[in-house]
């Protein structure tokens, strides 16, 4: 006759990556309130239960922490932006002076999904950014800037993915010959911003293949 029921209320919905069925899905975040019922009628509150995130595809319930994971779509766009950040940092560190390096950067950007990227666009961007630098003092190769740009992604990427990003930068720097001092400094900063251990950064940079 008496029992405890949980009444769920949906408080939010959106897209998330469902670890249950492994893909970008819709979710509903529900909060629950336990109620003592007698003859099917709620008579007293018995406290709140922890909020759940319910996948609309597989109906599995997850803890709210699943929402900290970016969706696959979001991750892909963060990756694309990271390639952009890496390429610009290397170009700003001196690579932009060489046409081969600029073309290598264009290649990286196109492969990352910026299909309309060309040399002129990159140069325009760099000019605009250096004008901005002159007024704000911000620098494309500043560690805090790079950290801010790359850390949200770094937190979700496996070491191999973070190393691949650094190697893209290394290839741009190496396109016109050995690393210049500034390029090397920018790449080390990128490595730190990507949370790659310093020893690994040195090793990766030393082993990066020069483009023929
Ligand atoms: Zn699911």
mmCIF file with all atom_site columns, C-alpha atoms and ligand atoms in Angstrom:
data_model
loop_
_atom_site.group_PDB
_atom_site.id
_atom_site.type_symbol
_atom_site.label_atom_id
_atom_site.label_alt_id
_atom_site.label_comp_id
_atom_site.label_asym_id
_atom_site.label_entity_id
_atom_site.label_seq_id
_atom_site.pdbx_PDB_ins_code
_atom_site.Cartn_x
_atom_site.Cartn_y
_atom_site.Cartn_z
_atom_site.occupancy
_atom_site.B_iso_or_equiv
_atom_site.pdbx_formal_charge
_atom_site.auth_seq_id
_atom_site.auth_comp_id
_atom_site.auth_asym_id
_atom_site.auth_atom_id
_atom_site.pdbx_PDB_model_num
ATOM   1   C  CA  . UNK A 1 1   ? 0.000  0.000  0.000   1.00 0.00 ? 1   UNK A CA  1
ATOM   2   C  CA  . UNK A 1 2   ? 2.874  2.333  0.819   1.00 0.00 ? 2   UNK A CA  1
ATOM   3   C  CA  . UNK A 1 3   ? 6.034  2.752  -1.206  1.00 0.00 ? 3   UNK A CA  1
ATOM   4   C  CA  . UNK A 1 4   ? 8.658  5.189  -2.372  1.00 0.00 ? 4   UNK A CA  1
ATOM   5   C  CA  . UNK A 1 5   ? 8.546  6.460  -5.907  1.00 0.00 ? 5   UNK A CA  1
ATOM   6   C  CA  . UNK A 1 6   ? 10.927 8.693  -7.725  1.00 0.00 ? 6   UNK A CA  1
ATOM   7   C  CA  . UNK A 1 7   ? 9.385  11.450 -9.790  1.00 0.00 ? 7   UNK A CA  1
ATOM   8   C  CA  . UNK A 1 8   ? 11.731 12.624 -12.495 1.00 0.00 ? 8   UNK A CA  1
ATOM   9   C  CA  . UNK A 1 9   ? 11.744 16.077 -14.019 1.00 0.00 ? 9   UNK A CA  1
ATOM   10  C  CA  . UNK A 1 10  ? 13.692 16.916 -17.139 1.00 0.00 ? 10  UNK A CA  1
ATOM   11  C  CA  . UNK A 1 11  ? 15.646 20.090 -16.499 1.00 0.00 ? 11  UNK A CA  1
ATOM   12  C  CA  . UNK A 1 12  ? 17.822 20.263 -19.589 1.00 0.00 ? 12  UNK A CA  1
ATOM   13  C  CA  . UNK A 1 13  ? 18.480 18.543 -22.868 1.00 0.00 ? 13  UNK A CA  1
ATOM   14  C  CA  . UNK A 1 14  ? 21.116 18.688 -25.540 1.00 0.00 ? 14  UNK A CA  1
ATOM   15  C  CA  . UNK A 1 15  ? 23.815 16.724 -27.345 1.00 0.00 ? 15  UNK A CA  1
ATOM   16  C  CA  . UNK A 1 16  ? 26.375 14.573 -25.635 1.00 0.00 ? 16  UNK A CA  1
ATOM   17  C  CA  . UNK A 1 17  ? 28.684 11.683 -26.322 1.00 0.00 ? 17  UNK A CA  1
ATOM   18  C  CA  . UNK A 1 18  ? 26.974 8.591  -24.963 1.00 0.00 ? 18  UNK A CA  1
ATOM   19  C  CA  . UNK A 1 19  ? 29.502 6.184  -23.463 1.00 0.00 ? 19  UNK A CA  1
ATOM   20  C  CA  . UNK A 1 20  ? 26.742 3.568  -23.466 1.00 0.00 ? 20  UNK A CA  1
ATOM   21  C  CA  . UNK A 1 21  ? 26.074 3.359  -27.186 1.00 0.00 ? 21  UNK A CA  1
ATOM   22  C  CA  . UNK A 1 22  ? 29.201 5.195  -28.312 1.00 0.00 ? 22  UNK A CA  1
ATOM   23  C  CA  . UNK A 1 23  ? 28.173 8.210  -30.340 1.00 0.00 ? 23  UNK A CA  1
ATOM   24  C  CA  . UNK A 1 24  ? 26.774 11.734 -30.364 1.00 0.00 ? 24  UNK A CA  1
ATOM   25  C  CA  . UNK A 1 25  ? 23.224 11.493 -29.051 1.00 0.00 ? 25  UNK A CA  1
ATOM   26  C  CA  . UNK A 1 26  ? 20.546 13.578 -27.477 1.00 0.00 ? 26  UNK A CA  1
ATOM   27  C  CA  . UNK A 1 27  ? 20.247 13.504 -23.733 1.00 0.00 ? 27  UNK A CA  1
ATOM   28  C  CA  . UNK A 1 28  ? 17.857 14.625 -21.075 1.00 0.00 ? 28  UNK A CA  1
ATOM   29  C  CA  . UNK A 1 29  ? 19.173 15.641 -17.704 1.00 0.00 ? 29  UNK A CA  1
ATOM   30  C  CA  . UNK A 1 30  ? 16.649 14.672 -15.072 1.00 0.00 ? 30  UNK A CA  1
ATOM   31  C  CA  . UNK A 1 31  ? 16.449 15.420 -11.422 1.00 0.00 ? 31  UNK A CA  1
ATOM   32  C  CA  . UNK A 1 32  ? 14.468 13.155 -9.194  1.00 0.00 ? 32  UNK A CA  1
ATOM   33  C  CA  . UNK A 1 33  ? 12.564 13.576 -5.998  1.00 0.00 ? 33  UNK A CA  1
ATOM   34  C  CA  . UNK A 1 34  ? 11.642 10.610 -3.886  1.00 0.00 ? 34  UNK A CA  1
ATOM   35  C  CA  . UNK A 1 35  ? 8.178  10.583 -2.522  1.00 0.00 ? 35  UNK A CA  1
ATOM   36  C  CA  . UNK A 1 36  ? 6.467  8.331  -0.148  1.00 0.00 ? 36  UNK A CA  1
ATOM   37  C  CA  . UNK A 1 37  ? 3.242  7.188  -1.686  1.00 0.00 ? 37  UNK A CA  1
ATOM   38  C  CA  . UNK A 1 38  ? 0.280  5.578  -0.110  1.00 0.00 ? 38  UNK A CA  1
ATOM   39  C  CA  . UNK A 1 39  ? -2.260 3.930  -2.352  1.00 0.00 ? 39  UNK A CA  1
ATOM   40  C  CA  . UNK A 1 40  ? -0.472 5.477  -5.307  1.00 0.00 ? 40  UNK A CA  1
ATOM   41  C  CA  . UNK A 1 41  ? -0.727 9.019  -3.962  1.00 0.00 ? 41  UNK A CA  1
ATOM   42  C  CA  . UNK A 1 42  ? 2.330  11.008 -2.937  1.00 0.00 ? 42  UNK A CA  1
ATOM   43  C  CA  . UNK A 1 43  ? 2.108  11.929 0.698   1.00 0.00 ? 43  UNK A CA  1
ATOM   44  C  CA  . UNK A 1 44  ? 5.576  12.993 1.770   1.00 0.00 ? 44  UNK A CA  1
ATOM   45  C  CA  . UNK A 1 45  ? 8.901  13.959 0.272   1.00 0.00 ? 45  UNK A CA  1
ATOM   46  C  CA  . UNK A 1 46  ? 11.810 11.611 0.908   1.00 0.00 ? 46  UNK A CA  1
ATOM   47  C  CA  . UNK A 1 47  ? 14.634 13.722 -0.490  1.00 0.00 ? 47  UNK A CA  1
ATOM   48  C  CA  . UNK A 1 48  ? 16.263 14.273 -3.837  1.00 0.00 ? 48  UNK A CA  1
ATOM   49  C  CA  . UNK A 1 49  ? 18.119 11.649 -5.775  1.00 0.00 ? 49  UNK A CA  1
ATOM   50  C  CA  . UNK A 1 50  ? 21.225 12.392 -7.772  1.00 0.00 ? 50  UNK A CA  1
ATOM   51  C  CA  . UNK A 1 51  ? 20.588 13.886 -11.214 1.00 0.00 ? 51  UNK A CA  1
ATOM   52  C  CA  . UNK A 1 52  ? 20.919 11.522 -14.137 1.00 0.00 ? 52  UNK A CA  1
ATOM   53  C  CA  . UNK A 1 53  ? 21.727 12.011 -17.782 1.00 0.00 ? 53  UNK A CA  1
ATOM   54  C  CA  . UNK A 1 54  ? 19.557 9.789  -19.937 1.00 0.00 ? 54  UNK A CA  1
ATOM   55  C  CA  . UNK A 1 55  ? 20.519 8.871  -23.488 1.00 0.00 ? 55  UNK A CA  1
ATOM   56  C  CA  . UNK A 1 56  ? 17.594 9.176  -25.851 1.00 0.00 ? 56  UNK A CA  1
ATOM   57  C  CA  . UNK A 1 57  ? 18.959 6.407  -28.075 1.00 0.00 ? 57  UNK A CA  1
ATOM   58  C  CA  . UNK A 1 58  ? 19.878 3.647  -25.645 1.00 0.00 ? 58  UNK A CA  1
ATOM   59  C  CA  . UNK A 1 59  ? 17.964 4.898  -22.574 1.00 0.00 ? 59  UNK A CA  1
ATOM   60  C  CA  . UNK A 1 60  ? 20.944 4.241  -20.336 1.00 0.00 ? 60  UNK A CA  1
ATOM   61  C  CA  . UNK A 1 61  ? 21.372 6.448  -17.297 1.00 0.00 ? 61  UNK A CA  1
ATOM   62  C  CA  . UNK A 1 62  ? 24.717 8.141  -16.675 1.00 0.00 ? 62  UNK A CA  1
ATOM   63  C  CA  . UNK A 1 63  ? 26.191 10.390 -14.022 1.00 0.00 ? 63  UNK A CA  1
ATOM   64  C  CA  . UNK A 1 64  ? 26.298 14.123 -14.829 1.00 0.00 ? 64  UNK A CA  1
ATOM   65  C  CA  . UNK A 1 65  ? 30.081 13.870 -15.429 1.00 0.00 ? 65  UNK A CA  1
ATOM   66  C  CA  . UNK A 1 66  ? 29.439 12.389 -18.905 1.00 0.00 ? 66  UNK A CA  1
ATOM   67  C  CA  . UNK A 1 67  ? 28.518 15.921 -19.992 1.00 0.00 ? 67  UNK A CA  1
ATOM   68  C  CA  . UNK A 1 68  ? 32.150 16.987 -19.454 1.00 0.00 ? 68  UNK A CA  1
ATOM   69  C  CA  . UNK A 1 69  ? 33.150 14.934 -22.471 1.00 0.00 ? 69  UNK A CA  1
ATOM   70  C  CA  . UNK A 1 70  ? 32.877 16.814 -25.754 1.00 0.00 ? 70  UNK A CA  1
ATOM   71  C  CA  . UNK A 1 71  ? 30.765 15.299 -28.504 1.00 0.00 ? 71  UNK A CA  1
ATOM   72  C  CA  . UNK A 1 72  ? 32.600 13.808 -31.477 1.00 0.00 ? 72  UNK A CA  1
ATOM   73  C  CA  . UNK A 1 73  ? 31.497 16.780 -33.553 1.00 0.00 ? 73  UNK A CA  1
ATOM   74  C  CA  . UNK A 1 74  ? 32.794 19.233 -30.966 1.00 0.00 ? 74  UNK A CA  1
ATOM   75  C  CA  . UNK A 1 75  ? 36.062 17.310 -30.641 1.00 0.00 ? 75  UNK A CA  1
ATOM   76  C  CA  . UNK A 1 76  ? 36.547 17.391 -34.412 1.00 0.00 ? 76  UNK A CA  1
ATOM   77  C  CA  . UNK A 1 77  ? 36.038 21.129 -34.509 1.00 0.00 ? 77  UNK A CA  1
ATOM   78  C  CA  . UNK A 1 78  ? 38.432 21.616 -31.568 1.00 0.00 ? 78  UNK A CA  1
ATOM   79  C  CA  . UNK A 1 79  ? 41.013 19.554 -33.454 1.00 0.00 ? 79  UNK A CA  1
ATOM   80  C  CA  . UNK A 1 80  ? 40.578 21.658 -36.552 1.00 0.00 ? 80  UNK A CA  1
ATOM   81  C  CA  . UNK A 1 81  ? 41.061 24.817 -34.526 1.00 0.00 ? 81  UNK A CA  1
ATOM   82  C  CA  . UNK A 1 82  ? 44.117 23.326 -32.847 1.00 0.00 ? 82  UNK A CA  1
ATOM   83  C  CA  . UNK A 1 83  ? 45.770 22.676 -36.230 1.00 0.00 ? 83  UNK A CA  1
ATOM   84  C  CA  . UNK A 1 84  ? 45.053 26.307 -37.037 1.00 0.00 ? 84  UNK A CA  1
ATOM   85  C  CA  . UNK A 1 85  ? 46.637 27.475 -33.766 1.00 0.00 ? 85  UNK A CA  1
ATOM   86  C  CA  . UNK A 1 86  ? 49.713 25.284 -34.253 1.00 0.00 ? 86  UNK A CA  1
ATOM   87  C  CA  . UNK A 1 87  ? 50.232 26.345 -37.873 1.00 0.00 ? 87  UNK A CA  1
ATOM   88  C  CA  . UNK A 1 88  ? 49.895 30.043 -37.076 1.00 0.00 ? 88  UNK A CA  1
ATOM   89  C  CA  . UNK A 1 89  ? 52.242 29.821 -34.094 1.00 0.00 ? 89  UNK A CA  1
ATOM   90  C  CA  . UNK A 1 90  ? 54.953 28.223 -36.226 1.00 0.00 ? 90  UNK A CA  1
ATOM   91  C  CA  . UNK A 1 91  ? 54.439 30.721 -39.032 1.00 0.00 ? 91  UNK A CA  1
ATOM   92  C  CA  . UNK A 1 92  ? 54.515 33.622 -36.577 1.00 0.00 ? 92  UNK A CA  1
ATOM   93  C  CA  . UNK A 1 93  ? 57.766 32.264 -35.182 1.00 0.00 ? 93  UNK A CA  1
ATOM   94  C  CA  . UNK A 1 94  ? 59.489 32.784 -38.501 1.00 0.00 ? 94  UNK A CA  1
ATOM   95  C  CA  . UNK A 1 95  ? 58.050 30.148 -40.804 1.00 0.00 ? 95  UNK A CA  1
ATOM   96  C  CA  . UNK A 1 96  ? 55.966 32.784 -42.586 1.00 0.00 ? 96  UNK A CA  1
ATOM   97  C  CA  . UNK A 1 97  ? 59.115 34.177 -44.207 1.00 0.00 ? 97  UNK A CA  1
ATOM   98  C  CA  . UNK A 1 98  ? 59.441 31.057 -46.309 1.00 0.00 ? 98  UNK A CA  1
ATOM   99  C  CA  . UNK A 1 99  ? 57.064 30.133 -49.072 1.00 0.00 ? 99  UNK A CA  1
ATOM   100 C  CA  . UNK A 1 100 ? 57.651 26.381 -48.589 1.00 0.00 ? 100 UNK A CA  1
ATOM   101 C  CA  . UNK A 1 101 ? 56.702 26.682 -44.930 1.00 0.00 ? 101 UNK A CA  1
ATOM   102 C  CA  . UNK A 1 102 ? 53.612 28.694 -45.820 1.00 0.00 ? 102 UNK A CA  1
ATOM   103 C  CA  . UNK A 1 103 ? 52.580 26.036 -48.317 1.00 0.00 ? 103 UNK A CA  1
ATOM   104 C  CA  . UNK A 1 104 ? 53.182 23.295 -45.754 1.00 0.00 ? 104 UNK A CA  1
ATOM   105 C  CA  . UNK A 1 105 ? 50.915 25.215 -43.380 1.00 0.00 ? 105 UNK A CA  1
ATOM   106 C  CA  . UNK A 1 106 ? 48.250 25.494 -46.088 1.00 0.00 ? 106 UNK A CA  1
ATOM   107 C  CA  . UNK A 1 107 ? 48.542 21.713 -46.589 1.00 0.00 ? 107 UNK A CA  1
ATOM   108 C  CA  . UNK A 1 108 ? 48.016 21.061 -42.867 1.00 0.00 ? 108 UNK A CA  1
ATOM   109 C  CA  . UNK A 1 109 ? 45.071 23.417 -42.688 1.00 0.00 ? 109 UNK A CA  1
ATOM   110 C  CA  . UNK A 1 110 ? 43.377 21.893 -45.721 1.00 0.00 ? 110 UNK A CA  1
ATOM   111 C  CA  . UNK A 1 111 ? 43.912 18.385 -44.421 1.00 0.00 ? 111 UNK A CA  1
ATOM   112 C  CA  . UNK A 1 112 ? 42.375 19.502 -41.125 1.00 0.00 ? 112 UNK A CA  1
ATOM   113 C  CA  . UNK A 1 113 ? 39.221 20.647 -42.888 1.00 0.00 ? 113 UNK A CA  1
ATOM   114 C  CA  . UNK A 1 114 ? 39.865 24.298 -43.757 1.00 0.00 ? 114 UNK A CA  1
ATOM   115 C  CA  . UNK A 1 115 ? 39.411 23.418 -47.401 1.00 0.00 ? 115 UNK A CA  1
ATOM   116 C  CA  . UNK A 1 116 ? 39.292 27.033 -48.574 1.00 0.00 ? 116 UNK A CA  1
ATOM   117 C  CA  . UNK A 1 117 ? 42.604 27.905 -46.929 1.00 0.00 ? 117 UNK A CA  1
ATOM   118 C  CA  . UNK A 1 118 ? 45.255 29.293 -49.247 1.00 0.00 ? 118 UNK A CA  1
ATOM   119 C  CA  . UNK A 1 119 ? 48.550 31.113 -48.936 1.00 0.00 ? 119 UNK A CA  1
ATOM   120 C  CA  . UNK A 1 120 ? 47.013 34.537 -49.397 1.00 0.00 ? 120 UNK A CA  1
ATOM   121 C  CA  . UNK A 1 121 ? 44.432 33.926 -46.701 1.00 0.00 ? 121 UNK A CA  1
ATOM   122 C  CA  . UNK A 1 122 ? 47.154 32.830 -44.294 1.00 0.00 ? 122 UNK A CA  1
ATOM   123 C  CA  . UNK A 1 123 ? 49.258 35.883 -45.030 1.00 0.00 ? 123 UNK A CA  1
ATOM   124 C  CA  . UNK A 1 124 ? 46.289 38.201 -44.573 1.00 0.00 ? 124 UNK A CA  1
ATOM   125 C  CA  . UNK A 1 125 ? 45.548 36.518 -41.276 1.00 0.00 ? 125 UNK A CA  1
ATOM   126 C  CA  . UNK A 1 126 ? 49.129 36.853 -40.098 1.00 0.00 ? 126 UNK A CA  1
ATOM   127 C  CA  . UNK A 1 127 ? 49.245 40.536 -41.023 1.00 0.00 ? 127 UNK A CA  1
ATOM   128 C  CA  . UNK A 1 128 ? 45.990 41.160 -39.161 1.00 0.00 ? 128 UNK A CA  1
ATOM   129 C  CA  . UNK A 1 129 ? 47.256 39.238 -36.159 1.00 0.00 ? 129 UNK A CA  1
ATOM   130 C  CA  . UNK A 1 130 ? 50.554 41.053 -36.024 1.00 0.00 ? 130 UNK A CA  1
ATOM   131 C  CA  . UNK A 1 131 ? 48.723 44.390 -36.201 1.00 0.00 ? 131 UNK A CA  1
ATOM   132 C  CA  . UNK A 1 132 ? 46.609 43.200 -33.299 1.00 0.00 ? 132 UNK A CA  1
ATOM   133 C  CA  . UNK A 1 133 ? 49.777 42.117 -31.510 1.00 0.00 ? 133 UNK A CA  1
ATOM   134 C  CA  . UNK A 1 134 ? 51.240 45.579 -31.889 1.00 0.00 ? 134 UNK A CA  1
ATOM   135 C  CA  . UNK A 1 135 ? 48.267 47.165 -30.150 1.00 0.00 ? 135 UNK A CA  1
ATOM   136 C  CA  . UNK A 1 136 ? 47.426 44.545 -27.530 1.00 0.00 ? 136 UNK A CA  1
ATOM   137 C  CA  . UNK A 1 137 ? 50.848 43.077 -26.879 1.00 0.00 ? 137 UNK A CA  1
ATOM   138 C  CA  . UNK A 1 138 ? 49.385 39.602 -27.394 1.00 0.00 ? 138 UNK A CA  1
ATOM   139 C  CA  . UNK A 1 139 ? 51.700 37.177 -29.112 1.00 0.00 ? 139 UNK A CA  1
ATOM   140 C  CA  . UNK A 1 140 ? 50.711 34.114 -31.142 1.00 0.00 ? 140 UNK A CA  1
ATOM   141 C  CA  . UNK A 1 141 ? 53.563 32.181 -29.574 1.00 0.00 ? 141 UNK A CA  1
ATOM   142 C  CA  . UNK A 1 142 ? 52.871 33.278 -25.985 1.00 0.00 ? 142 UNK A CA  1
ATOM   143 C  CA  . UNK A 1 143 ? 52.495 30.320 -23.711 1.00 0.00 ? 143 UNK A CA  1
ATOM   144 C  CA  . UNK A 1 144 ? 49.370 31.552 -21.887 1.00 0.00 ? 144 UNK A CA  1
ATOM   145 C  CA  . UNK A 1 145 ? 47.646 32.220 -25.205 1.00 0.00 ? 145 UNK A CA  1
ATOM   146 C  CA  . UNK A 1 146 ? 48.566 28.813 -26.561 1.00 0.00 ? 146 UNK A CA  1
ATOM   147 C  CA  . UNK A 1 147 ? 47.582 27.075 -23.368 1.00 0.00 ? 147 UNK A CA  1
ATOM   148 C  CA  . UNK A 1 148 ? 44.232 28.748 -23.421 1.00 0.00 ? 148 UNK A CA  1
ATOM   149 C  CA  . UNK A 1 149 ? 43.699 27.720 -27.032 1.00 0.00 ? 149 UNK A CA  1
ATOM   150 C  CA  . UNK A 1 150 ? 44.905 24.144 -26.719 1.00 0.00 ? 150 UNK A CA  1
ATOM   151 C  CA  . UNK A 1 151 ? 44.208 22.964 -23.191 1.00 0.00 ? 151 UNK A CA  1
ATOM   152 C  CA  . UNK A 1 152 ? 40.474 22.329 -23.568 1.00 0.00 ? 152 UNK A CA  1
ATOM   153 C  CA  . UNK A 1 153 ? 41.363 19.923 -26.347 1.00 0.00 ? 153 UNK A CA  1
ATOM   154 C  CA  . UNK A 1 154 ? 44.494 18.487 -24.689 1.00 0.00 ? 154 UNK A CA  1
ATOM   155 C  CA  . UNK A 1 155 ? 42.375 17.311 -21.783 1.00 0.00 ? 155 UNK A CA  1
ATOM   156 C  CA  . UNK A 1 156 ? 40.444 15.013 -24.113 1.00 0.00 ? 156 UNK A CA  1
ATOM   157 C  CA  . UNK A 1 157 ? 43.142 13.829 -26.479 1.00 0.00 ? 157 UNK A CA  1
ATOM   158 C  CA  . UNK A 1 158 ? 45.279 10.729 -26.026 1.00 0.00 ? 158 UNK A CA  1
ATOM   159 C  CA  . UNK A 1 159 ? 49.053 11.338 -26.051 1.00 0.00 ? 159 UNK A CA  1
ATOM   160 C  CA  . UNK A 1 160 ? 49.317 10.128 -29.669 1.00 0.00 ? 160 UNK A CA  1
ATOM   161 C  CA  . UNK A 1 161 ? 46.792 12.749 -30.784 1.00 0.00 ? 161 UNK A CA  1
ATOM   162 C  CA  . UNK A 1 162 ? 48.628 15.539 -28.976 1.00 0.00 ? 162 UNK A CA  1
ATOM   163 C  CA  . UNK A 1 163 ? 51.941 14.386 -30.413 1.00 0.00 ? 163 UNK A CA  1
ATOM   164 C  CA  . UNK A 1 164 ? 50.453 14.332 -33.910 1.00 0.00 ? 164 UNK A CA  1
ATOM   165 C  CA  . UNK A 1 165 ? 49.500 17.989 -33.505 1.00 0.00 ? 165 UNK A CA  1
ATOM   166 C  CA  . UNK A 1 166 ? 53.009 18.938 -32.441 1.00 0.00 ? 166 UNK A CA  1
ATOM   167 C  CA  . UNK A 1 167 ? 54.421 16.998 -35.390 1.00 0.00 ? 167 UNK A CA  1
ATOM   168 C  CA  . UNK A 1 168 ? 52.241 18.975 -37.785 1.00 0.00 ? 168 UNK A CA  1
ATOM   169 C  CA  . UNK A 1 169 ? 53.919 22.092 -36.439 1.00 0.00 ? 169 UNK A CA  1
ATOM   170 C  CA  . UNK A 1 170 ? 57.347 20.488 -36.726 1.00 0.00 ? 170 UNK A CA  1
ATOM   171 C  CA  . UNK A 1 171 ? 56.716 19.614 -40.371 1.00 0.00 ? 171 UNK A CA  1
ATOM   172 C  CA  . UNK A 1 172 ? 55.782 23.200 -41.168 1.00 0.00 ? 172 UNK A CA  1
ATOM   173 C  CA  . UNK A 1 173 ? 58.924 24.454 -39.442 1.00 0.00 ? 173 UNK A CA  1
ATOM   174 C  CA  . UNK A 1 174 ? 61.083 21.891 -41.242 1.00 0.00 ? 174 UNK A CA  1
ATOM   175 C  CA  . UNK A 1 175 ? 59.588 22.520 -44.682 1.00 0.00 ? 175 UNK A CA  1
ATOM   176 C  CA  . UNK A 1 176 ? 62.246 25.140 -45.427 1.00 0.00 ? 176 UNK A CA  1
ATOM   177 C  CA  . UNK A 1 177 ? 65.153 23.431 -43.748 1.00 0.00 ? 177 UNK A CA  1
ATOM   178 C  CA  . UNK A 1 178 ? 66.296 22.857 -40.167 1.00 0.00 ? 178 UNK A CA  1
ATOM   179 C  CA  . UNK A 1 179 ? 64.470 24.500 -37.278 1.00 0.00 ? 179 UNK A CA  1
ATOM   180 C  CA  . UNK A 1 180 ? 65.254 28.110 -36.634 1.00 0.00 ? 180 UNK A CA  1
ATOM   181 C  CA  . UNK A 1 181 ? 65.778 29.082 -33.022 1.00 0.00 ? 181 UNK A CA  1
ATOM   182 C  CA  . UNK A 1 182 ? 62.435 30.889 -32.796 1.00 0.00 ? 182 UNK A CA  1
ATOM   183 C  CA  . UNK A 1 183 ? 60.592 28.010 -34.413 1.00 0.00 ? 183 UNK A CA  1
ATOM   184 C  CA  . UNK A 1 184 ? 62.125 25.590 -31.954 1.00 0.00 ? 184 UNK A CA  1
ATOM   185 C  CA  . UNK A 1 185 ? 61.106 27.829 -29.066 1.00 0.00 ? 185 UNK A CA  1
ATOM   186 C  CA  . UNK A 1 186 ? 57.546 28.064 -30.422 1.00 0.00 ? 186 UNK A CA  1
ATOM   187 C  CA  . UNK A 1 187 ? 57.367 24.282 -30.858 1.00 0.00 ? 187 UNK A CA  1
ATOM   188 C  CA  . UNK A 1 188 ? 58.569 23.694 -27.296 1.00 0.00 ? 188 UNK A CA  1
ATOM   189 C  CA  . UNK A 1 189 ? 55.903 26.079 -26.046 1.00 0.00 ? 189 UNK A CA  1
ATOM   190 C  CA  . UNK A 1 190 ? 53.313 24.237 -28.146 1.00 0.00 ? 190 UNK A CA  1
ATOM   191 C  CA  . UNK A 1 191 ? 54.505 20.949 -26.651 1.00 0.00 ? 191 UNK A CA  1
ATOM   192 C  CA  . UNK A 1 192 ? 53.981 22.280 -23.141 1.00 0.00 ? 192 UNK A CA  1
ATOM   193 C  CA  . UNK A 1 193 ? 50.587 23.713 -24.024 1.00 0.00 ? 193 UNK A CA  1
ATOM   194 C  CA  . UNK A 1 194 ? 49.675 20.265 -25.381 1.00 0.00 ? 194 UNK A CA  1
ATOM   195 C  CA  . UNK A 1 195 ? 50.821 18.739 -22.086 1.00 0.00 ? 195 UNK A CA  1
ATOM   196 C  CA  . UNK A 1 196 ? 53.537 16.645 -23.700 1.00 0.00 ? 196 UNK A CA  1
ATOM   197 C  CA  . UNK A 1 197 ? 56.425 15.917 -21.301 1.00 0.00 ? 197 UNK A CA  1
ATOM   198 C  CA  . UNK A 1 198 ? 59.503 18.021 -22.127 1.00 0.00 ? 198 UNK A CA  1
ATOM   199 C  CA  . UNK A 1 199 ? 61.725 14.996 -22.805 1.00 0.00 ? 199 UNK A CA  1
ATOM   200 C  CA  . UNK A 1 200 ? 59.166 13.645 -25.276 1.00 0.00 ? 200 UNK A CA  1
ATOM   201 C  CA  . UNK A 1 201 ? 58.906 17.037 -26.985 1.00 0.00 ? 201 UNK A CA  1
ATOM   202 C  CA  . UNK A 1 202 ? 62.671 17.104 -27.550 1.00 0.00 ? 202 UNK A CA  1
ATOM   203 C  CA  . UNK A 1 203 ? 62.634 13.564 -28.835 1.00 0.00 ? 203 UNK A CA  1
ATOM   204 C  CA  . UNK A 1 204 ? 59.670 14.159 -31.161 1.00 0.00 ? 204 UNK A CA  1
ATOM   205 C  CA  . UNK A 1 205 ? 61.158 17.329 -32.584 1.00 0.00 ? 205 UNK A CA  1
ATOM   206 C  CA  . UNK A 1 206 ? 64.518 15.661 -33.154 1.00 0.00 ? 206 UNK A CA  1
ATOM   207 C  CA  . UNK A 1 207 ? 62.878 12.712 -34.927 1.00 0.00 ? 207 UNK A CA  1
ATOM   208 C  CA  . UNK A 1 208 ? 60.391 14.720 -37.039 1.00 0.00 ? 208 UNK A CA  1
ATOM   209 C  CA  . UNK A 1 209 ? 60.976 13.984 -40.703 1.00 0.00 ? 209 UNK A CA  1
ATOM   210 C  CA  . UNK A 1 210 ? 61.985 16.827 -42.971 1.00 0.00 ? 210 UNK A CA  1
ATOM   211 C  CA  . UNK A 1 211 ? 59.820 17.206 -45.995 1.00 0.00 ? 211 UNK A CA  1
ATOM   212 C  CA  . UNK A 1 212 ? 61.680 16.611 -49.223 1.00 0.00 ? 212 UNK A CA  1
HETATM 213 ZN ZN1 . LIG B 2 .   ? 23.292 5.880  -25.592 1.00 0.00 ? 1   LIG B ZN1 1
#
